[in-house]
Amino acid sequence: MNYTEIMVRYGELSTKGKNRQAFISRLHGNVTKALHEFPDLTIRPKRDRLHIELNGEDAKAVMARLSKVFGIQTYSPSVKVEKDMAKVHEAVLDLMNESVPQGASYKVNTRRADHTFALDTNQMNLNLGDFLVDHRPDLKVQMHHPDYTLRVEVRRDAIYLSTQTIQGALGMPVGTAGKAMLMLSGGIDSPVAGYYALKRGVDLEMVHFLSPPYTSDSALNKAKQLTTKLAPYAGYIKFIQVPFTEIQETIKSTVPEGYLMTVQRRLMLRLTEALAKQRGGLAIVNGESIGQVASQTLESMVAINDVTNMPIIRPVATMDKTEIIKVAQDIDTYDLSIMPFEDCCTIFAPPSPKTKPNLDKTRYYESKLDVEGLMQRALDGVKITEIKSSDEFMNQDQDMISELL
Ligand code: ATP
Ligand code: MG
């Protein structure tokens, strides 16, 4: 079918006035970024729809990219026709033959923005219904829950036809909710948490802690590769790697074993907060899930969360592991996440961390550290790169493992 445009319906647009304008212009920017590989497109944001004129670009390829842009309720590949009923009939028949199989049920649904057009909504519905009775006698008209709806939009410039309404990624355009830092490990949970934060319009920067030589390049590459999987939802993503070796070694030699994990997590959180403040981040997102492991009991959260007043968003806090895994598979991060590279927490994980750390003891053990100095040196060693969806960070042993999978 020679589709001429993709018609995009806005997502959760309950807000009015200024917010509506911000939503639309951010979505316009994000769609433009997501579709930058298609130079011939014309993208026109209007009050109630966004129109992507294809100008010969491939509708399927464009829609594949569009399906990952948050803030889109539904979209329809459409055909633009002159306001001439003979031409409309011809295009309707082509479109129906192409997209509606023998014997299916359908209805015609006309919307008229141009009230000067000769036929009103009802007349248009009847006209096209009669035409289809003659030319597609196999089809059944059905008003309630038809298999297909032929949508006809009479606009000032032309008439637009479509038979498919495809669900978009929903959510809010990324960036409309401000920026937060995602604590990204190499595990299953934090990329899923990132996906959900992006879906609510939160722009993310990744913060990843590494402890060379205890953690390998492969572990770092894995976190970067996970970032490429989230990039189609967000455009470019800044990846901030933070050296954590000195901190972990110091904690290991200073803090009793039961509290190693809790104090490490406090330092991670302190550093993430410091980076957020430096970089205009308003909140922290992590992949904690209540009760999943020792450091994720409510008591642990109390002892860890103690170091910051910044909001911590935990999108997967109340999800079951199987539910999280399902989303990880949908967003294609799962296979990467299960690759067996030790991250800094696994290596320094004590055999039996406290599941109910005491807050006063936690504070006391941490007070034995030169927190400020340790943090300053870690922040001095930060490295920031920008990652996009087409980047590759696999190295040889990872390639081998992916073949084994
Ligand atoms: P994940 O699957 O996300 O690794 P997990 O169930 O393995 O989570 P933990 O290892 O206890 O849980 O980590 C809890 C959260 O702490 C992670 O979801 C992540 O947000 C953060 N985190 C852990 N390790 C790191 C790291 N090396 N760099 C950045 N953030 C981390
Ligand atoms: Mg982990």
XYZ file of N, CA and C and ligand atoms in Angstrom, residues 185-190 265 292-293 296 321 343 345-346, ligand 2:
43
model
N 23.139 -1.149 37.236
C 24.105 -2.230 37.453
C 24.118 -3.050 36.168
N 24.579 -4.267 36.244
C 24.481 -5.114 35.058
C 23.342 -6.114 35.196
N 22.509 -5.924 36.217
C 21.492 -6.933 36.516
C 20.226 -6.804 35.687
N 19.220 -7.540 36.100
C 17.955 -7.579 35.357
C 17.074 -6.379 35.717
N 17.143 -5.968 36.980
C 16.132 -5.053 37.494
C 16.329 -3.591 37.106
N 17.572 -3.116 37.176
C 17.737 -1.680 36.962
C 17.413 -1.222 35.528
N 26.305 0.582 49.974
C 25.131 1.162 49.310
C 24.934 2.627 49.671
N 13.757 -8.753 47.757
C 14.407 -9.642 46.790
C 15.725 -10.195 47.321
N 16.540 -9.318 47.908
C 17.797 -9.759 48.527
C 17.980 -8.995 49.840
N 17.628 -5.315 50.246
C 16.386 -4.723 49.761
C 15.191 -4.967 50.682
N 9.715 -11.025 40.697
C 10.827 -11.236 39.765
C 10.330 -11.689 38.387
N 29.628 -8.055 39.063
C 29.689 -6.617 39.267
C 30.278 -6.352 40.653
N 29.206 -5.361 43.334
C 28.512 -5.776 44.553
C 28.649 -7.266 44.798
N 28.606 -8.044 43.731
C 28.735 -9.487 43.928
C 30.083 -9.822 44.539
Mg 22.725 -6.482 40.852
